GROMACS .gro file of C-alpha atoms in nm:
model
  391
    1MET     CA    1   1.069  -0.354   1.861
    2GLU     CA    2   1.002  -0.095   2.132
    3LEU     CA    3   1.092  -0.305   2.435
    4ALA     CA    4   1.018  -0.032   2.689
    5SER     CA    5   0.661   0.018   2.562
    6LEU     CA    6   0.594  -0.354   2.556
    7GLN     CA    7   0.725  -0.407   2.905
    8ALA     CA    8   0.534  -0.110   3.043
    9TYR     CA    9   0.213  -0.256   2.900
   10MET     CA   10   0.291  -0.604   3.033
   11ASN     CA   11   0.355  -0.471   3.382
   12ASP     CA   12   0.033  -0.270   3.368
   13GLN     CA   13  -0.162  -0.581   3.269
   14ARG     CA   14   0.020  -0.817   3.511
   15ILE     CA   15   0.168  -1.023   3.227
   16ASP     CA   16   0.498  -1.193   3.312
   17GLY     CA   17   0.616  -1.240   2.955
   18TRP     CA   18   0.523  -1.258   2.590
   19LEU     CA   19   0.616  -1.586   2.421
   20LEU     CA   20   0.596  -1.569   2.042
   21TYR     CA   21   0.604  -1.903   1.863
   22ASP     CA   22   0.661  -1.979   1.495
   23PHE     CA   23   0.686  -2.291   1.283
   24ARG     CA   24   0.769  -2.250   0.914
   25GLY     CA   25   0.621  -1.902   0.895
   26SER     CA   26   0.300  -1.990   1.080
   27ASN     CA   27   0.289  -1.669   1.287
   28PRO     CA   28   0.290  -1.332   1.106
   29VAL     CA   29   0.320  -1.152   1.440
   30PHE     CA   30   0.649  -1.332   1.504
   31ALA     CA   31   0.763  -1.221   1.158
   32ARG     CA   32   0.666  -0.860   1.229
   33MET     CA   33   0.886  -0.858   1.541
   34MET     CA   34   1.189  -0.976   1.344
   35PRO     CA   35   1.401  -0.841   1.060
   36PRO     CA   36   1.343  -1.020   0.728
   37LEU     CA   37   1.426  -1.386   0.781
   38GLY     CA   38   1.558  -1.654   0.554
   39HIS     CA   39   1.393  -1.993   0.509
   40THR     CA   40   1.313  -2.158   0.844
   41THR     CA   41   1.225  -2.523   0.897
   42ARG     CA   42   1.205  -2.577   1.274
   43ARG     CA   43   1.021  -2.435   1.574
   44ALA     CA   44   1.136  -2.098   1.708
   45PHE     CA   45   1.041  -1.893   2.015
   46LEU     CA   46   1.091  -1.527   2.098
   47TRP     CA   47   1.072  -1.455   2.471
   48ILE     CA   48   1.000  -1.098   2.582
   49PRO     CA   49   0.989  -1.080   2.963
   50ALA     CA   50   0.813  -0.807   3.156
   51ARG     CA   51   1.159  -0.722   3.290
   52GLY     CA   52   1.494  -0.787   3.128
   53ALA     CA   53   1.619  -0.850   2.776
   54ALA     CA   54   1.439  -1.035   2.499
   55ARG     CA   55   1.584  -1.369   2.393
   56LEU     CA   56   1.540  -1.598   2.092
   57LEU     CA   57   1.543  -1.977   2.075
   58CYS     CA   58   1.586  -2.145   1.738
   59SER     CA   59   1.714  -2.472   1.599
   60ARG     CA   60   2.084  -2.496   1.522
   61ILE     CA   61   1.984  -2.578   1.166
   62ASP     CA   62   1.803  -2.243   1.136
   63ARG     CA   63   2.082  -2.029   1.287
   64PRO     CA   64   2.174  -1.868   0.951
   65ALA     CA   65   1.814  -1.757   0.896
   66PHE     CA   66   1.815  -1.571   1.229
   67ALA     CA   67   2.161  -1.418   1.191
   68ALA     CA   68   2.020  -1.062   1.174
   69ALA     CA   69   1.792  -1.098   1.478
   70PRO     CA   70   1.871  -0.809   1.716
   71MET     CA   71   1.857  -1.006   2.041
   72ASP     CA   72   2.068  -1.271   2.214
   73GLN     CA   73   2.002  -1.625   2.097
   74ASP     CA   74   2.002  -1.978   2.229
   75HIS     CA   75   1.995  -2.286   2.009
   76TYR     CA   76   1.862  -2.638   2.040
   77THR     CA   77   1.886  -2.966   1.857
   78SER     CA   78   1.651  -3.195   2.048
   79TRP     CA   79   1.297  -3.144   2.169
   80ARG     CA   80   1.422  -3.205   2.523
   81GLU     CA   81   1.658  -2.907   2.494
   82MET     CA   82   1.373  -2.695   2.362
   83GLN     CA   83   1.141  -2.787   2.649
   84THR     CA   84   1.413  -2.730   2.908
   85TRP     CA   85   1.465  -2.377   2.770
   86LEU     CA   86   1.091  -2.309   2.786
   87ALA     CA   87   1.063  -2.448   3.139
   88GLY     CA   88   1.333  -2.205   3.250
   89ARG     CA   89   1.111  -1.914   3.148
   90VAL     CA   90   0.762  -2.040   3.224
   91SER     CA   91   0.747  -2.058   3.601
   92SER     CA   92   0.447  -2.206   3.779
   93GLY     CA   93   0.154  -1.966   3.771
   94ALA     CA   94   0.324  -1.717   3.538
   95ARG     CA   95   0.090  -1.527   3.305
   96ILE     CA   96   0.227  -1.588   2.956
   97ALA     CA   97   0.086  -1.398   2.658
   98MET     CA   98   0.070  -1.586   2.328
   99GLU     CA   99  -0.108  -1.549   1.993
  100TYR     CA  100  -0.412  -1.726   2.129
  101SER     CA  101  -0.779  -1.633   2.152
  102PRO     CA  102  -1.010  -1.801   2.407
  103GLY     CA  103  -1.280  -1.982   2.213
  104ASN     CA  104  -1.117  -1.852   1.892
  105ALA     CA  105  -1.321  -1.536   1.942
  106LEU     CA  106  -1.054  -1.336   1.756
  107PRO     CA  107  -0.915  -1.550   1.472
  108ALA     CA  108  -0.697  -1.255   1.366
  109VAL     CA  109  -0.468  -1.319   1.664
  110ALA     CA  110  -0.505  -1.700   1.696
  111TYR     CA  111  -0.184  -1.826   1.535
  112VAL     CA  112  -0.054  -2.070   1.798
  113ASP     CA  113  -0.176  -2.429   1.769
  114ALA     CA  114  -0.359  -2.597   2.055
  115GLY     CA  115  -0.074  -2.842   2.117
  116THR     CA  116   0.177  -2.565   2.183
  117ILE     CA  117  -0.069  -2.398   2.419
  118GLU     CA  118  -0.100  -2.733   2.601
  119LEU     CA  119   0.279  -2.754   2.623
  120ILE     CA  120   0.310  -2.415   2.793
  121ARG     CA  121   0.023  -2.492   3.029
  122GLY     CA  122   0.187  -2.825   3.110
  123LEU     CA  123   0.500  -2.637   3.215
  124GLY     CA  124   0.291  -2.440   3.464
  125GLY     CA  125   0.213  -2.125   3.266
  126GLU     CA  126  -0.124  -1.951   3.250
  127VAL     CA  127  -0.168  -1.865   2.882
  128VAL     CA  128  -0.346  -1.537   2.807
  129SER     CA  129  -0.411  -1.363   2.478
  130SER     CA  130  -0.144  -1.132   2.335
  131ALA     CA  131  -0.411  -0.942   2.137
  132ASN     CA  132  -0.333  -0.599   2.279
  133LEU     CA  133   0.041  -0.667   2.302
  134VAL     CA  134   0.034  -0.727   1.926
  135GLN     CA  135  -0.102  -0.377   1.887
  136VAL     CA  136   0.167  -0.226   2.109
  137GLY     CA  137   0.449  -0.421   1.947
  138ALA     CA  138   0.349  -0.454   1.584
  139ALA     CA  139   0.051  -0.236   1.486
  140ARG     CA  140   0.154   0.115   1.586
  141TRP     CA  141   0.254   0.366   1.321
  142SER     CA  142   0.602   0.516   1.328
  143ALA     CA  143   0.648   0.885   1.248
  144SER     CA  144   0.787   0.797   0.905
  145ALA     CA  145   0.497   0.558   0.837
  146ALA     CA  146   0.249   0.833   0.925
  147GLN     CA  147   0.422   1.068   0.681
  148ALA     CA  148   0.418   0.807   0.406
  149HIS     CA  149   0.051   0.739   0.474
  150ALA     CA  150  -0.027   1.109   0.439
  151ALA     CA  151   0.148   1.113   0.101
  152ALA     CA  152  -0.041   0.803  -0.011
  153SER     CA  153  -0.372   0.947   0.109
  154LYS     CA  154  -0.319   1.262  -0.095
  155ALA     CA  155  -0.236   1.063  -0.407
  156VAL     CA  156  -0.521   0.814  -0.363
  157ALA     CA  157  -0.772   1.098  -0.315
  158GLU     CA  158  -0.654   1.266  -0.634
  159ILE     CA  159  -0.676   0.939  -0.828
  160LYS     CA  160  -1.026   0.879  -0.692
  161ASP     CA  161  -1.129   1.223  -0.818
  162ALA     CA  162  -0.975   1.150  -1.156
  163ALA     CA  163  -1.156   0.816  -1.182
  164PHE     CA  164  -1.497   0.967  -1.117
  165GLY     CA  165  -1.398   1.249  -1.351
  166LEU     CA  166  -1.326   0.997  -1.625
  167ILE     CA  167  -1.679   0.858  -1.593
  168ALA     CA  168  -1.831   1.206  -1.609
  169GLU     CA  169  -1.623   1.303  -1.913
  170ARG     CA  170  -1.705   0.986  -2.107
  171LEU     CA  171  -2.076   1.016  -2.035
  172ALA     CA  172  -2.080   1.385  -2.129
  173ALA     CA  173  -1.912   1.300  -2.459
  174GLY     CA  174  -2.150   1.013  -2.531
  175ALA     CA  175  -1.859   0.770  -2.519
  176ARG     CA  176  -1.866   0.420  -2.376
  177VAL     CA  177  -1.714   0.359  -2.031
  178THR     CA  178  -1.712   0.032  -1.835
  179GLU     CA  179  -1.626  -0.074  -1.483
  180TYR     CA  180  -1.313  -0.235  -1.626
  181ASP     CA  181  -1.209   0.086  -1.804
  182VAL     CA  182  -1.222   0.277  -1.477
  183GLN     CA  183  -1.039   0.003  -1.289
  184ARG     CA  184  -0.754  -0.001  -1.544
  185PHE     CA  185  -0.739   0.379  -1.533
  186ILE     CA  186  -0.692   0.371  -1.154
  187LEU     CA  187  -0.419   0.107  -1.178
  188GLN     CA  188  -0.238   0.310  -1.443
  189ARG     CA  189  -0.249   0.615  -1.220
  190PHE     CA  190  -0.123   0.410  -0.924
  191ASP     CA  191   0.172   0.298  -1.136
  192GLU     CA  192   0.245   0.651  -1.253
  193ALA     CA  193   0.244   0.771  -0.891
  194GLY     CA  194   0.479   0.492  -0.784
  195LEU     CA  195   0.227   0.347  -0.540
  196GLN     CA  196   0.210  -0.013  -0.423
  197TYR     CA  197  -0.114  -0.211  -0.436
  198PRO     CA  198  -0.177  -0.585  -0.380
  199ASP     CA  199  -0.512  -0.608  -0.560
  200PRO     CA  200  -0.708  -0.410  -0.818
  201PRO     CA  201  -0.970  -0.161  -0.695
  202ILE     CA  202  -1.343  -0.224  -0.688
  203VAL     CA  203  -1.547  -0.032  -0.945
  204ALA     CA  204  -1.910  -0.139  -0.907
  205ALA     CA  205  -2.219  -0.002  -1.080
  206ASN     CA  206  -2.580  -0.043  -0.968
  207ALA     CA  207  -2.648  -0.395  -0.834
  208HIS     CA  208  -2.278  -0.473  -0.839
  209SER     CA  209  -2.228  -0.214  -0.565
  210GLY     CA  210  -2.457  -0.428  -0.349
  211ASP     CA  211  -2.179  -0.690  -0.337
  212PRO     CA  212  -1.913  -0.574  -0.086
  213HIS     CA  213  -1.636  -0.774  -0.258
  214PHE     CA  214  -1.750  -0.743  -0.618
  215GLU     CA  215  -1.480  -0.831  -0.872
  216VAL     CA  216  -1.474  -0.650  -1.204
  217SER     CA  217  -1.497  -0.877  -1.508
  218ALA     CA  218  -1.236  -0.811  -1.774
  219ALA     CA  219  -1.405  -1.049  -2.019
  220ASN     CA  220  -1.758  -0.911  -1.984
  221PRO     CA  221  -1.740  -0.572  -1.809
  222ALA     CA  222  -2.057  -0.383  -1.724
  223GLU     CA  223  -2.106  -0.051  -1.899
  224ILE     CA  224  -2.169   0.258  -1.686
  225ARG     CA  225  -2.455   0.464  -1.825
  226LYS     CA  226  -2.636   0.784  -1.737
  227GLY     CA  227  -2.858   0.730  -1.434
  228ASP     CA  228  -2.626   0.466  -1.285
  229TRP     CA  229  -2.496   0.443  -0.930
  230VAL     CA  230  -2.120   0.385  -0.896
  231LEU     CA  231  -1.910   0.275  -0.599
  232ILE     CA  232  -1.529   0.289  -0.609
  233ASP     CA  233  -1.310   0.131  -0.339
  234LEU     CA  234  -0.935   0.183  -0.388
  235TRP     CA  235  -0.626   0.126  -0.176
  236ALA     CA  236  -0.253   0.185  -0.219
  237ARG     CA  237   0.054   0.294  -0.026
  238VAL     CA  238   0.405   0.428  -0.063
  239PRO     CA  239   0.611   0.110  -0.122
  240GLY     CA  240   0.758  -0.056   0.186
  241ASN     CA  241   0.627  -0.299   0.447
  242GLU     CA  242   0.663  -0.042   0.725
  243ASN     CA  243   0.422   0.189   0.544
  244ILE     CA  244   0.044   0.208   0.577
  245TYR     CA  245  -0.220   0.178   0.305
  246SER     CA  246  -0.464   0.453   0.225
  247ASP     CA  247  -0.795   0.271   0.178
  248ILE     CA  248  -1.108   0.467   0.085
  249THR     CA  249  -1.453   0.412  -0.066
  250TRP     CA  250  -1.671   0.676  -0.235
  251VAL     CA  251  -1.996   0.668  -0.432
  252GLY     CA  252  -2.136   0.873  -0.719
  253PHE     CA  253  -2.449   0.908  -0.931
  254ALA     CA  254  -2.439   0.956  -1.307
  255GLY     CA  255  -2.706   1.224  -1.313
  256ARG     CA  256  -2.810   1.558  -1.165
  257ASN     CA  257  -3.061   1.443  -0.902
  258VAL     CA  258  -2.986   1.153  -0.669
  259PRO     CA  259  -3.284   0.915  -0.640
  260ALA     CA  260  -3.459   0.934  -0.303
  261ALA     CA  261  -3.380   0.572  -0.212
  262HIS     CA  262  -3.009   0.619  -0.280
  263ALA     CA  263  -3.001   0.950  -0.094
  264ARG     CA  264  -3.171   0.791   0.206
  265VAL     CA  265  -2.921   0.505   0.232
  266PHE     CA  266  -2.629   0.742   0.178
  267SER     CA  267  -2.750   0.959   0.465
  268VAL     CA  268  -2.784   0.660   0.700
  269VAL     CA  269  -2.439   0.525   0.615
  270LYS     CA  270  -2.285   0.869   0.660
  271GLN     CA  271  -2.449   0.902   1.002
  272ALA     CA  272  -2.322   0.556   1.097
  273ARG     CA  273  -1.967   0.646   0.993
  274ASP     CA  274  -1.980   0.970   1.187
  275ALA     CA  275  -2.117   0.798   1.499
  276ALA     CA  276  -1.821   0.560   1.507
  277LEU     CA  277  -1.581   0.847   1.446
  278GLU     CA  278  -1.733   1.053   1.726
  279LEU     CA  279  -1.691   0.766   1.971
  280ALA     CA  280  -1.332   0.708   1.856
  281ARG     CA  281  -1.251   1.074   1.910
  282SER     CA  282  -1.378   1.049   2.266
  283ALA     CA  283  -1.090   0.809   2.334
  284GLY     CA  284  -0.857   1.106   2.328
  285GLY     CA  285  -0.982   1.216   2.670
  286GLY     CA  286  -1.067   1.032   2.987
  287ASP     CA  287  -0.936   0.711   3.133
  288ARG     CA  288  -1.178   0.455   2.987
  289ARG     CA  289  -1.040   0.262   2.695
  290ILE     CA  290  -1.274   0.197   2.405
  291CYS     CA  291  -1.276  -0.144   2.236
  292GLY     CA  292  -1.318  -0.228   1.869
  293TRP     CA  293  -1.658  -0.389   1.926
  294GLU     CA  294  -1.792  -0.066   2.076
  295LEU     CA  295  -1.696   0.135   1.769
  296ASP     CA  296  -1.873  -0.120   1.551
  297GLU     CA  297  -2.184  -0.101   1.768
  298ALA     CA  298  -2.192   0.279   1.742
  299ALA     CA  299  -2.223   0.253   1.364
  300MET     CA  300  -2.445  -0.055   1.352
  301ARG     CA  301  -2.696   0.100   1.590
  302VAL     CA  302  -2.758   0.383   1.344
  303ILE     CA  303  -2.810   0.138   1.057
  304ARG     CA  304  -3.040  -0.091   1.255
  305ASP     CA  305  -3.245   0.198   1.393
  306ALA     CA  306  -3.297   0.324   1.037
  307GLY     CA  307  -3.448  -0.011   0.938
  308PHE     CA  308  -3.159  -0.145   0.728
  309SER     CA  309  -3.051  -0.444   0.938
  310GLU     CA  310  -3.094  -0.676   0.639
  311GLY     CA  311  -2.847  -0.463   0.443
  312ILE     CA  312  -2.558  -0.525   0.683
  313ARG     CA  313  -2.293  -0.755   0.535
  314HIS     CA  314  -1.971  -0.683   0.726
  315ARG     CA  315  -1.807  -0.519   1.025
  316THR     CA  316  -1.755  -0.143   1.041
  317GLY     CA  317  -1.378  -0.133   0.990
  318HIS     CA  318  -1.041  -0.304   0.988
  319SER     CA  319  -0.695  -0.236   1.121
  320LEU     CA  320  -0.442  -0.034   0.922
  321SER     CA  321  -0.095  -0.135   1.037
  322PRO     CA  322   0.258  -0.191   0.907
  323GLY     CA  323   0.307  -0.516   0.720
  324ALA     CA  324   0.221  -0.679   0.391
  325LEU     CA  325  -0.159  -0.678   0.428
  326VAL     CA  326  -0.412  -0.401   0.366
  327HIS     CA  327  -0.614  -0.541   0.656
  328GLY     CA  328  -0.369  -0.499   0.942
  329ILE     CA  329  -0.303  -0.694   1.260
  330GLY     CA  330  -0.443  -0.445   1.510
  331MET     CA  331  -0.793  -0.374   1.638
  332ASN     CA  332  -1.087  -0.417   1.401
  333LEU     CA  333  -1.418  -0.235   1.445
  334ASP     CA  334  -1.616  -0.553   1.486
  335ASN     CA  335  -1.901  -0.686   1.694
  336LEU     CA  336  -2.058  -0.866   1.398
  337GLU     CA  337  -1.815  -1.124   1.263
  338THR     CA  338  -1.619  -1.137   1.590
  339HIS     CA  339  -1.642  -0.970   1.932
  340ASP     CA  340  -1.325  -0.760   1.910
  341THR     CA  341  -1.222  -0.673   2.264
  342ARG     CA  342  -0.891  -0.519   2.158
  343GLU     CA  343  -0.853  -0.165   2.281
  344LEU     CA  344  -0.819   0.156   2.084
  345LEU     CA  345  -0.460   0.235   2.180
  346PRO     CA  346  -0.246   0.538   2.092
  347GLY     CA  347  -0.047   0.482   1.775
  348VAL     CA  348  -0.282   0.243   1.595
  349GLY     CA  349  -0.479   0.306   1.277
  350PHE     CA  350  -0.800   0.172   1.128
  351THR     CA  351  -1.073   0.226   0.871
  352ILE     CA  352  -1.431   0.327   0.942
  353GLU     CA  353  -1.641   0.188   0.656
  354PRO     CA  354  -2.001   0.102   0.737
  355GLY     CA  355  -2.213  -0.015   0.447
  356VAL     CA  356  -2.570  -0.096   0.350
  357TYR     CA  357  -2.617  -0.342   0.063
  358LEU     CA  358  -2.948  -0.386  -0.119
  359PRO     CA  359  -3.034  -0.592  -0.429
  360GLU     CA  360  -3.041  -0.279  -0.648
  361PHE     CA  361  -2.738  -0.092  -0.509
  362GLY     CA  362  -2.506  -0.052  -0.212
  363VAL     CA  363  -2.343   0.232  -0.021
  364ARG     CA  364  -2.012   0.214   0.165
  365LEU     CA  365  -1.828   0.521   0.291
  366GLU     CA  366  -1.472   0.452   0.402
  367ILE     CA  367  -1.228   0.676   0.584
  368ASN     CA  368  -0.895   0.619   0.759
  369VAL     CA  369  -0.817   0.716   1.119
  370HIS     CA  370  -0.490   0.725   1.314
  371TYR     CA  371  -0.481   0.756   1.691
  372ASP     CA  372  -0.209   1.019   1.709
  373PRO     CA  373  -0.045   0.991   2.053
  374THR     CA  374  -0.041   1.372   2.082
  375THR     CA  375  -0.361   1.493   1.916
  376GLY     CA  376  -0.584   1.188   1.958
  377PRO     CA  377  -0.782   0.998   1.689
  378THR     CA  378  -0.741   1.191   1.364
  379VAL     CA  379  -0.893   1.138   1.019
  380THR     CA  380  -0.608   1.090   0.770
  381SER     CA  381  -0.805   1.042   0.446
  382CYS     CA  382  -1.052   1.240   0.240
  383VAL     CA  383  -1.411   1.230   0.369
  384GLN     CA  384  -1.727   1.211   0.155
  385ASN     CA  385  -2.026   1.409   0.281
  386GLU     CA  386  -2.231   1.441  -0.041
  387VAL     CA  387  -2.299   1.203  -0.328
  388LEU     CA  388  -2.075   1.288  -0.624
  389LEU     CA  389  -2.278   1.397  -0.927
  390LEU     CA  390  -2.125   1.268  -1.248
  391ALA     CA  391  -2.333   1.477  -1.486
   0.00000   0.00000   0.00000
């Protein structure tokens, strides 16, 4: 936990303190701010003031689980003791940040139940969203995480090339190849490279690529034939919860000449991706902070203007941050599913992955970006600019 950065941000935003609340693992942000914990059974609070030292409150029963916590602790047995401790920190009119989203506009940061919010308000606090504090405290990449991500990106790009190469080789030899064959090949290569992955990759041919979350069937896999369109979405990282996933999507055509309809959609999606990237890069200069919803709009505008509004199925991108999940806890590029007002802050990472999905086929082009505090928003993955020809 970088206390100085958090407190500088709180003072800039006129926030008096950040109160993180957890009950039986209910708040992953609380978990990210702590070392690995044992089993907990009671309510716990982490108080990070805008000035001064952080402090933890937990039940006396849960003391062993918090033994490794790197801050001073207080302990309670009764609910009265707990509320007295909270009242000593929540002064009347104080602006208290919590994992709360007004109107649940951002479910990704809404982990505190309404009753606990009522409790803090009843003690005199003005509860505000911790959405951007979460980014400062839990979503930024460390130098070692950035290095591990670079290593993962190199390996994932090579495995992507090998997977499309497998399709081309099998087709050239007149041999059978299925979506499942390619998926198992990728997983084998992940294992050989020592990479960590929570789910199998997407390998989707033709109409299957029109389903953003298509799942390959092991029992009845579709065969990939000459003239087919293939989308591959794969993600993996160097093992370790502090490390960042490399998450990319590419498309290919099993022939020599890409059909006009496919080429048209590819071009539009590429332009949408590049529009969002261009706006993100502008965050490196000037004082105005760009929000996640604006990056989404930059890409969506291209798709809508090209006449493919009906082919939009999802937001433009998701956070890439430390932690167990591929979809991180920082800013998403989203003005579709949510109105993401979180800011593009130095140190955070994200995907840009606009897509257009039609009944016959779909196109998604996914890249990874890290807002390097020194050089600005930087692409960290391979980038597709032409349809791969698999023949």
